[in-house]
mmCIF file of C-alpha atoms in Angstrom:
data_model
loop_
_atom_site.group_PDB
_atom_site.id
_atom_site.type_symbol
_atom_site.label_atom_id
_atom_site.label_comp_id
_atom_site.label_asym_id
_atom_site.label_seq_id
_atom_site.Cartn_x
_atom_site.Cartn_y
_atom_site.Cartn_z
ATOM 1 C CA UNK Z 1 -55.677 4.336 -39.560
ATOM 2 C CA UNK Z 2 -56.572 7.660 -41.598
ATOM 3 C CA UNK Z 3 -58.488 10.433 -40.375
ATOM 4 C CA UNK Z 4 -61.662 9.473 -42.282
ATOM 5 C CA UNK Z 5 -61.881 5.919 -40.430
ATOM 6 C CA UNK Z 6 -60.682 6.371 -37.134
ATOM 7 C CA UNK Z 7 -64.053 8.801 -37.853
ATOM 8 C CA UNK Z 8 -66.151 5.726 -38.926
ATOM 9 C CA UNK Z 9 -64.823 3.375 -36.736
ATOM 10 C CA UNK Z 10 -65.823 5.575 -33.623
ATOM 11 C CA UNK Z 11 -69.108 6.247 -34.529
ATOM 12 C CA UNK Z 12 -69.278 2.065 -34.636
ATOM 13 C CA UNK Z 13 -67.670 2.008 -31.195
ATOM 14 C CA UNK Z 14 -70.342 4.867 -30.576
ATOM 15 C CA UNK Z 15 -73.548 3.113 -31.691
ATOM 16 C CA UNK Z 16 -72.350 -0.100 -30.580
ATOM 17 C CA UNK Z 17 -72.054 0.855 -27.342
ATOM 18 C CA UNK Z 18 -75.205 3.074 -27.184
ATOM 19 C CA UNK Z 19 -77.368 -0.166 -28.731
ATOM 20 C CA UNK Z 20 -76.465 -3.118 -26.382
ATOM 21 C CA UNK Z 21 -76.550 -0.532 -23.199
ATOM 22 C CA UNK Z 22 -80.459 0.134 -24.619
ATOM 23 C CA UNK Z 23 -80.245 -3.733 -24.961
ATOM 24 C CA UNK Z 24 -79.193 -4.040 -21.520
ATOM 25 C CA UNK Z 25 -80.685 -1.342 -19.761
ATOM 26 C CA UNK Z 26 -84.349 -1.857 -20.645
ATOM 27 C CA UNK Z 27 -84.190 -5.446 -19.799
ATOM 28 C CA UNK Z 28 -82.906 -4.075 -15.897
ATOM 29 C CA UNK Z 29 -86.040 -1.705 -16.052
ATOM 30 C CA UNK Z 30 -88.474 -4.590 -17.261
ATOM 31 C CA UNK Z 31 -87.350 -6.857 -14.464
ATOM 32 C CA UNK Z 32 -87.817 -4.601 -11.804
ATOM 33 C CA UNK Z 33 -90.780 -2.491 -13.643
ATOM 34 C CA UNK Z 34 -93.224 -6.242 -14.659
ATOM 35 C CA UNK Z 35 -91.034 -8.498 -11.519
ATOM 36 C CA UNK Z 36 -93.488 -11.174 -12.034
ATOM 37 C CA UNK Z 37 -94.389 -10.819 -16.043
ATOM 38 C CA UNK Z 38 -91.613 -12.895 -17.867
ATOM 39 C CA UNK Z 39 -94.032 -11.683 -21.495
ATOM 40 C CA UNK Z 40 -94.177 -8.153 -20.293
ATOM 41 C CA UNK Z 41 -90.545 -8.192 -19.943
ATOM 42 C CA UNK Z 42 -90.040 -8.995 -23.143
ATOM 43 C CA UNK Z 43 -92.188 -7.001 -24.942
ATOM 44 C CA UNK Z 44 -90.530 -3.773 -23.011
ATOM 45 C CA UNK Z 45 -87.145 -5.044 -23.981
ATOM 46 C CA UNK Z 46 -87.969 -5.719 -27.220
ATOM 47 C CA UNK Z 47 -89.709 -1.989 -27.727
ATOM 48 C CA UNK Z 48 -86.722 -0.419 -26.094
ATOM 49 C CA UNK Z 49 -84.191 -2.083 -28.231
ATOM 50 C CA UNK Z 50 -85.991 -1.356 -31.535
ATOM 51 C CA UNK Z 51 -86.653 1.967 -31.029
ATOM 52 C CA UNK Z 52 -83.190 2.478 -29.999
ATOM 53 C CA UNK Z 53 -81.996 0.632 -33.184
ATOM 54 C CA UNK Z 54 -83.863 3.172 -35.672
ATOM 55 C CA UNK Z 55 -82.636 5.929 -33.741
ATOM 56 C CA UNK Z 56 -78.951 5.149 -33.735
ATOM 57 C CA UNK Z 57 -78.904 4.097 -37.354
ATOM 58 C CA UNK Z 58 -80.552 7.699 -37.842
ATOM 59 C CA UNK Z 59 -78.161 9.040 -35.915
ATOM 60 C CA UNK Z 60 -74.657 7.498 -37.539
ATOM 61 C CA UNK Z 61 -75.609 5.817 -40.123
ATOM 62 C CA UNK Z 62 -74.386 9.037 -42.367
ATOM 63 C CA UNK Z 63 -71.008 8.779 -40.887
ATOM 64 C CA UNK Z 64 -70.732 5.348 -41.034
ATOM 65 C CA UNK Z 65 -73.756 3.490 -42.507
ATOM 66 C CA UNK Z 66 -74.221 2.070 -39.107
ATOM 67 C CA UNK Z 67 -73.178 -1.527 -38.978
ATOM 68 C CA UNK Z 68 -72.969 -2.052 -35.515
ATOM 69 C CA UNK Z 69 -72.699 -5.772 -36.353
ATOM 70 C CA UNK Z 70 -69.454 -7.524 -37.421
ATOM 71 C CA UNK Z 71 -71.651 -10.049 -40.010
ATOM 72 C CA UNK Z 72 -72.922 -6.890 -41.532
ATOM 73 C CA UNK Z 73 -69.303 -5.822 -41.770
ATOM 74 C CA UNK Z 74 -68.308 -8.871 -43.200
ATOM 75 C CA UNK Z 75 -70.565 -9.577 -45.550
ATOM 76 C CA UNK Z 76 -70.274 -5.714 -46.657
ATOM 77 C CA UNK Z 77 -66.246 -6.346 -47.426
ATOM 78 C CA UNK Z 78 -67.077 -9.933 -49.086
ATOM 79 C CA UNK Z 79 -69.404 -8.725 -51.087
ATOM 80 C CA UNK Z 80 -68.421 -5.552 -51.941
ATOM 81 C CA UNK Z 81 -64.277 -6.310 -52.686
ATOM 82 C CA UNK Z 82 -64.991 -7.125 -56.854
ATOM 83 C CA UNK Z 83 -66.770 -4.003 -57.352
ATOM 84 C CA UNK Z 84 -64.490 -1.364 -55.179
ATOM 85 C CA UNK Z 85 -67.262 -0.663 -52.841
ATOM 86 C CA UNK Z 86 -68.080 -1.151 -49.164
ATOM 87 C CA UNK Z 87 -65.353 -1.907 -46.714
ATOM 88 C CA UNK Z 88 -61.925 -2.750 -47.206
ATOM 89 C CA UNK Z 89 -60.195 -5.075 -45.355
ATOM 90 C CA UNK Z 90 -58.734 -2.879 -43.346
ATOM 91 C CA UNK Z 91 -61.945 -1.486 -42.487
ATOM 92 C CA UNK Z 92 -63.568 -4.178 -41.889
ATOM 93 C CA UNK Z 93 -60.973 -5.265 -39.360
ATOM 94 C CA UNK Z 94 -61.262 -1.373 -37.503
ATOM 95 C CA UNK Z 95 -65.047 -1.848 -37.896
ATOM 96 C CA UNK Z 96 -65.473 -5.301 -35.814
ATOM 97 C CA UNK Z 97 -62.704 -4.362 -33.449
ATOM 98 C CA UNK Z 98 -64.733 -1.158 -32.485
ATOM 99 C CA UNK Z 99 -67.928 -2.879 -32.268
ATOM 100 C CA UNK Z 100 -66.644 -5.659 -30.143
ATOM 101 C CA UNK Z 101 -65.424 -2.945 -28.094
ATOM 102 C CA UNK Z 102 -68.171 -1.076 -27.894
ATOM 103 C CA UNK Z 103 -70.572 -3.736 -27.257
ATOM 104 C CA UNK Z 104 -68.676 -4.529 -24.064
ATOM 105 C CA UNK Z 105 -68.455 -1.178 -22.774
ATOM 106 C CA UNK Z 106 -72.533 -0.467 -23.744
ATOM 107 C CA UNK Z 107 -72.859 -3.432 -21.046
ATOM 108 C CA UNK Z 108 -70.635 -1.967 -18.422
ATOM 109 C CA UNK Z 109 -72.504 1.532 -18.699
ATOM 110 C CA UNK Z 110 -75.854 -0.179 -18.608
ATOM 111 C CA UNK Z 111 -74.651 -2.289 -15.587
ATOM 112 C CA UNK Z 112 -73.482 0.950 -13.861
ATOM 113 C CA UNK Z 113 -76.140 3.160 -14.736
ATOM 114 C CA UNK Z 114 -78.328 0.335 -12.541
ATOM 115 C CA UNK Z 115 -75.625 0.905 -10.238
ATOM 116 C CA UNK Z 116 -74.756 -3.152 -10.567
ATOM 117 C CA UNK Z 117 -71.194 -4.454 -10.530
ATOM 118 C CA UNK Z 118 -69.332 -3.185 -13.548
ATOM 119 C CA UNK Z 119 -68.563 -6.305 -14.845
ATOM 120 C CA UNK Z 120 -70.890 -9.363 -13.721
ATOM 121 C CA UNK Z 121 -70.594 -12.702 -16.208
ATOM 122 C CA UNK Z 122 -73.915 -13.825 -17.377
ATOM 123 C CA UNK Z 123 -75.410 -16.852 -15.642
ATOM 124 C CA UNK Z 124 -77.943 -17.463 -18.308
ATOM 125 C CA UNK Z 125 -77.381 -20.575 -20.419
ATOM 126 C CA UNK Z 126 -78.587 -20.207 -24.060
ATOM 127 C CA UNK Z 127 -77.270 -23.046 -25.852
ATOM 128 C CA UNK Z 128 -79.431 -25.744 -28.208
ATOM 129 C CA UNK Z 129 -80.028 -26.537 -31.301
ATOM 130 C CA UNK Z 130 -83.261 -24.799 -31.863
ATOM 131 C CA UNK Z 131 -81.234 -21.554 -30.270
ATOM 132 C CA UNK Z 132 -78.776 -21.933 -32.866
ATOM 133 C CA UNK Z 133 -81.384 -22.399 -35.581
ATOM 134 C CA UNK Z 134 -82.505 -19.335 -34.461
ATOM 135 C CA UNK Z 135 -79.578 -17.341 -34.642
ATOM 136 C CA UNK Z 136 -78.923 -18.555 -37.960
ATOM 137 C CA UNK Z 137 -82.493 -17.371 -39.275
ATOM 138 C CA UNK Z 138 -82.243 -14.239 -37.226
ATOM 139 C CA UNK Z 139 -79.199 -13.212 -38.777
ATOM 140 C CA UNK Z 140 -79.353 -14.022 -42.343
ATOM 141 C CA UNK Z 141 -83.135 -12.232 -42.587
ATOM 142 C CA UNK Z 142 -80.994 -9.100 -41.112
ATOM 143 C CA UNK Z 143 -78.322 -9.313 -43.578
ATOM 144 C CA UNK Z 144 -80.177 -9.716 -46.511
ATOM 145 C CA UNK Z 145 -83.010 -7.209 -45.886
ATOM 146 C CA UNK Z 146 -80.535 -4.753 -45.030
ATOM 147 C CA UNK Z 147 -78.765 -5.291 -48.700
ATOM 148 C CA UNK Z 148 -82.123 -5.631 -50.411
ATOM 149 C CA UNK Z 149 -82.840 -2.437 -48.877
ATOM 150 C CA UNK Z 150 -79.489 -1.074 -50.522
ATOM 151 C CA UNK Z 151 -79.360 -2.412 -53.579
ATOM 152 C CA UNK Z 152 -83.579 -1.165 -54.155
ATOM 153 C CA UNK Z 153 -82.470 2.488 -53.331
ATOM 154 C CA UNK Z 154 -84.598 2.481 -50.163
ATOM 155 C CA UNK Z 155 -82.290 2.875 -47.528
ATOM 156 C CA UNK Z 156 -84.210 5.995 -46.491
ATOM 157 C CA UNK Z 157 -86.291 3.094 -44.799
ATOM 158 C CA UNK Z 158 -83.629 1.755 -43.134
ATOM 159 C CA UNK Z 159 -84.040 2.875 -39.221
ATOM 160 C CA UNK Z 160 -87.763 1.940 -39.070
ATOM 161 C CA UNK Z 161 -87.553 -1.564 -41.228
ATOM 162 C CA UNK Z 162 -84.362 -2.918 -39.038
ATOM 163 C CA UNK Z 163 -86.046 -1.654 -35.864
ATOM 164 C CA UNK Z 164 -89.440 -3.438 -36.717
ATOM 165 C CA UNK Z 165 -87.663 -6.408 -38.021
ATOM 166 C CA UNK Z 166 -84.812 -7.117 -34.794
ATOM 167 C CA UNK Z 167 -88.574 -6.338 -32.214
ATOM 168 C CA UNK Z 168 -90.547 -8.636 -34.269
ATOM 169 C CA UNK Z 169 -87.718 -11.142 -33.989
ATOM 170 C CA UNK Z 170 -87.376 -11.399 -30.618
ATOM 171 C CA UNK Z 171 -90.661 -12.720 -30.664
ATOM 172 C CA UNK Z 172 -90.825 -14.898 -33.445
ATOM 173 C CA UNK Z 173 -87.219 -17.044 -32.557
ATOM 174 C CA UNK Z 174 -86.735 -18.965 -29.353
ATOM 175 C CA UNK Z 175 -83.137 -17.082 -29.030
ATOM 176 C CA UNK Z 176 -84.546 -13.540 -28.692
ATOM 177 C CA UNK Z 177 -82.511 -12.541 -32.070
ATOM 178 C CA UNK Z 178 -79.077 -11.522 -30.595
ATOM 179 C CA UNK Z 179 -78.434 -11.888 -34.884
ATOM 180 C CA UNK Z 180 -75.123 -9.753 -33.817
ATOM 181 C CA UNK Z 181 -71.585 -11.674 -32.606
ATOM 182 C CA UNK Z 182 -70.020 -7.863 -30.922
ATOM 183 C CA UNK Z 183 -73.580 -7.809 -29.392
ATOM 184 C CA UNK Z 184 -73.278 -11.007 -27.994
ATOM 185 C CA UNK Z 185 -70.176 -10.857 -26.697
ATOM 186 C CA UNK Z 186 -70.908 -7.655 -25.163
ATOM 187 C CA UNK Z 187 -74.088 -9.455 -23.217
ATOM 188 C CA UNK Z 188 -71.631 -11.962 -21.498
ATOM 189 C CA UNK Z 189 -70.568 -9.527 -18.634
ATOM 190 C CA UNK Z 190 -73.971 -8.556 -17.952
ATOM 191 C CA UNK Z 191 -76.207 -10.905 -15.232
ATOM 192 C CA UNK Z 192 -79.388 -9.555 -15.943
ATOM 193 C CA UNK Z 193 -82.082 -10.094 -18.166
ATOM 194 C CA UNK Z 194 -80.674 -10.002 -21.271
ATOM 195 C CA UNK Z 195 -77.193 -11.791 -20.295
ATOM 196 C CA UNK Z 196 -75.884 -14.826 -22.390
ATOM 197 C CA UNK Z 197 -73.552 -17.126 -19.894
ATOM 198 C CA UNK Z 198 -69.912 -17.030 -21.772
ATOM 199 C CA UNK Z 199 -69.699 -20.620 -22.158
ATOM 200 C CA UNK Z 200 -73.032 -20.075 -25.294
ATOM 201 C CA UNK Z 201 -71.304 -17.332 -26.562
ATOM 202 C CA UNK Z 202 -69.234 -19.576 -28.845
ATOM 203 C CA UNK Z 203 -72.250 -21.139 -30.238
ATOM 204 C CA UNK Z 204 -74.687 -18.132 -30.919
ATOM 205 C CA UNK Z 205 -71.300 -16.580 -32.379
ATOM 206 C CA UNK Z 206 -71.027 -19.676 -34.923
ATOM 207 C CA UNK Z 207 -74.683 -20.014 -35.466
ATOM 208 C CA UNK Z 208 -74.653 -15.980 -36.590
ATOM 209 C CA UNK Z 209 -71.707 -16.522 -38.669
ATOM 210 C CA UNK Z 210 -73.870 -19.248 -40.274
ATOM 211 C CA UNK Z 211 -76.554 -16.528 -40.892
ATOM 212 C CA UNK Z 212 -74.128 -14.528 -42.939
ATOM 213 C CA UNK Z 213 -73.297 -17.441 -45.486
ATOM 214 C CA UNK Z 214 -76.892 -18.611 -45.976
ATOM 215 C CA UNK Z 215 -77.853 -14.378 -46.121
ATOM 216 C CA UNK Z 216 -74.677 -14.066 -49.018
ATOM 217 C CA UNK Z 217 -76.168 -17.452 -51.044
ATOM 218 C CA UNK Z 218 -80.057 -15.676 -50.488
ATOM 219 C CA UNK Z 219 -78.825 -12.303 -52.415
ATOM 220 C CA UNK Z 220 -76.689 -14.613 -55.112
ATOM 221 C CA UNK Z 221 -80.209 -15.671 -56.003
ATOM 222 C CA UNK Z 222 -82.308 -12.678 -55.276
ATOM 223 C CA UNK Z 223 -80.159 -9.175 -55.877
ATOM 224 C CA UNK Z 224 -76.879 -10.848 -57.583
ATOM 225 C CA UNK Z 225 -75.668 -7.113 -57.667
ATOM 226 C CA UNK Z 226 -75.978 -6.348 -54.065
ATOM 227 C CA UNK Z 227 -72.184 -5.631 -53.799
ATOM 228 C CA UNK Z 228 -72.304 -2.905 -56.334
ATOM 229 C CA UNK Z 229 -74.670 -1.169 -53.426
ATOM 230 C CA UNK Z 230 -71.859 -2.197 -50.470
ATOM 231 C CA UNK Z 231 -71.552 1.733 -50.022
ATOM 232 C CA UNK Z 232 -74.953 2.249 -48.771
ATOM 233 C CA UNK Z 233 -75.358 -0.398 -46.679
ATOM 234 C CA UNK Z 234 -77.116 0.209 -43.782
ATOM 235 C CA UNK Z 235 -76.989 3.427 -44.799
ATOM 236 C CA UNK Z 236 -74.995 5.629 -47.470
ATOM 237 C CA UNK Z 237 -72.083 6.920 -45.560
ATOM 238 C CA UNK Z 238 -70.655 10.438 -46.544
ATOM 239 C CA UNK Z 239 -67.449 10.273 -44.623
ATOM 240 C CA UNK Z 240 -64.950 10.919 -47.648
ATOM 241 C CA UNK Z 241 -67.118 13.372 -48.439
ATOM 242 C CA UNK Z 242 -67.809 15.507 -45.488
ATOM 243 C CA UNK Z 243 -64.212 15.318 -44.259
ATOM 244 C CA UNK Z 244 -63.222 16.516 -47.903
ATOM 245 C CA UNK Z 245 -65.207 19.697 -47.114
#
């Protein structure tokens, strides 16, 4: 792995990590902050996590157009591969390796910064059809606003129109919009309020990759030259450039 994306690669491990901790985190504070508000809870964690989301994809997103999300990653490389833009292969495999990484260790700091076990599996069940449903919805509306966003030269809007979409969708699907298979997977070793038992991982995972095929069909019809923008999805990433300098 070059220079340029063991660079890009950490900053996905980076913002990963940093995003599901937020995740985590502010779902600890809103249980033990609203103890007897389920609604509150939500709303704080949902706040929290957006918030977080612009912020990190301001923060990275020029090294690395800040993915944090292997379906982003994939579709990026699928789409992109005919046109010579986005990911490779080989970074797309560095990309979802560091995410999955990262997603697990943003857990184990959130967990510790609580000063909970390190490591504590999830005891919350999350498995059902309309969960799954969910996911799928969830995920493709990520994928294909964050291409549509690309591909219409507005990825200046990028931090505040995938925060406000991921905290309006964790009200309006019954799964909370996980929308994110690292992030999920990185929720498993958390019990607290925004844990997913291990045994529904496999199904939200599916149900996301689901997303990402309906999202690819959605921009065949809508922006049938989304690949051709690959390179600024999330956001443009000036790697090459800056490590040229």
């Amino acid at each position: 792995m070059n220079l340029t994306l063991a660079r890009r690669a950490s900053a996905e491990f980076v913002g990963t990590a940093l995003l599901v901790a937020a995740v985590v985190g502010s779902g600890i504070t809103a249980t033990r902050l609203s103890p007897d508000d389920v609604g509150l809870q939500l709303l704080e964690n949902a706040i929290a996590t957006a918030l977080a989301l612009g912020a990190l994809i301001l923060m990275l997103g020029p090294v690395s157009g800040a993915h944090f999300n292997p379906v982003v990653s994939a579709v990026d490389w699928w789409l992109g591969r005919r046109t010579g833009t986005g990911l490779t292969g080989s970074d797309f495999a560095a990309y979802t390796t560091a995410q999955v990484a990262g997603a697990i260790t943003g857990s184990i700091l959130a967990n510790l910064m609580f000063d909970l076990p390190a490591v504590a599996w999830s005891q919350t069940d999350r498995a059902g059809g309309n969960l799954w449903l969910a996911e799928v919805v969830a995920t493709a509306g990520l994928v294909v606003l964050v291409f549509a966003l690309a591909r219409s030269g507005r990825t200046a809007t990028a931090p505040a129109a995938v925060g406000a979409y991921i905290g309006a969708a964790y009200w309006f699907t019954s799964s909370t919009s996980f929308a994110n298979p690292a992030v999920t997977i990185g929720r498993a070793v958390t019990d607290t309020f925004a844990g997913i038992a291990p045994t529904s991982v496999p199904g939200f995972v599916l149900a996301q990759l689901v997303g990402g095929l309906v999202a690819v069909a959605a921009l065949a019809a809508w922006y049938p030259h989304a690949g051709s923008a690959a390179d600024s999805v999330v956001m443009p990433h000036l790697a090459q450039e800056t490590e040229a300098r």
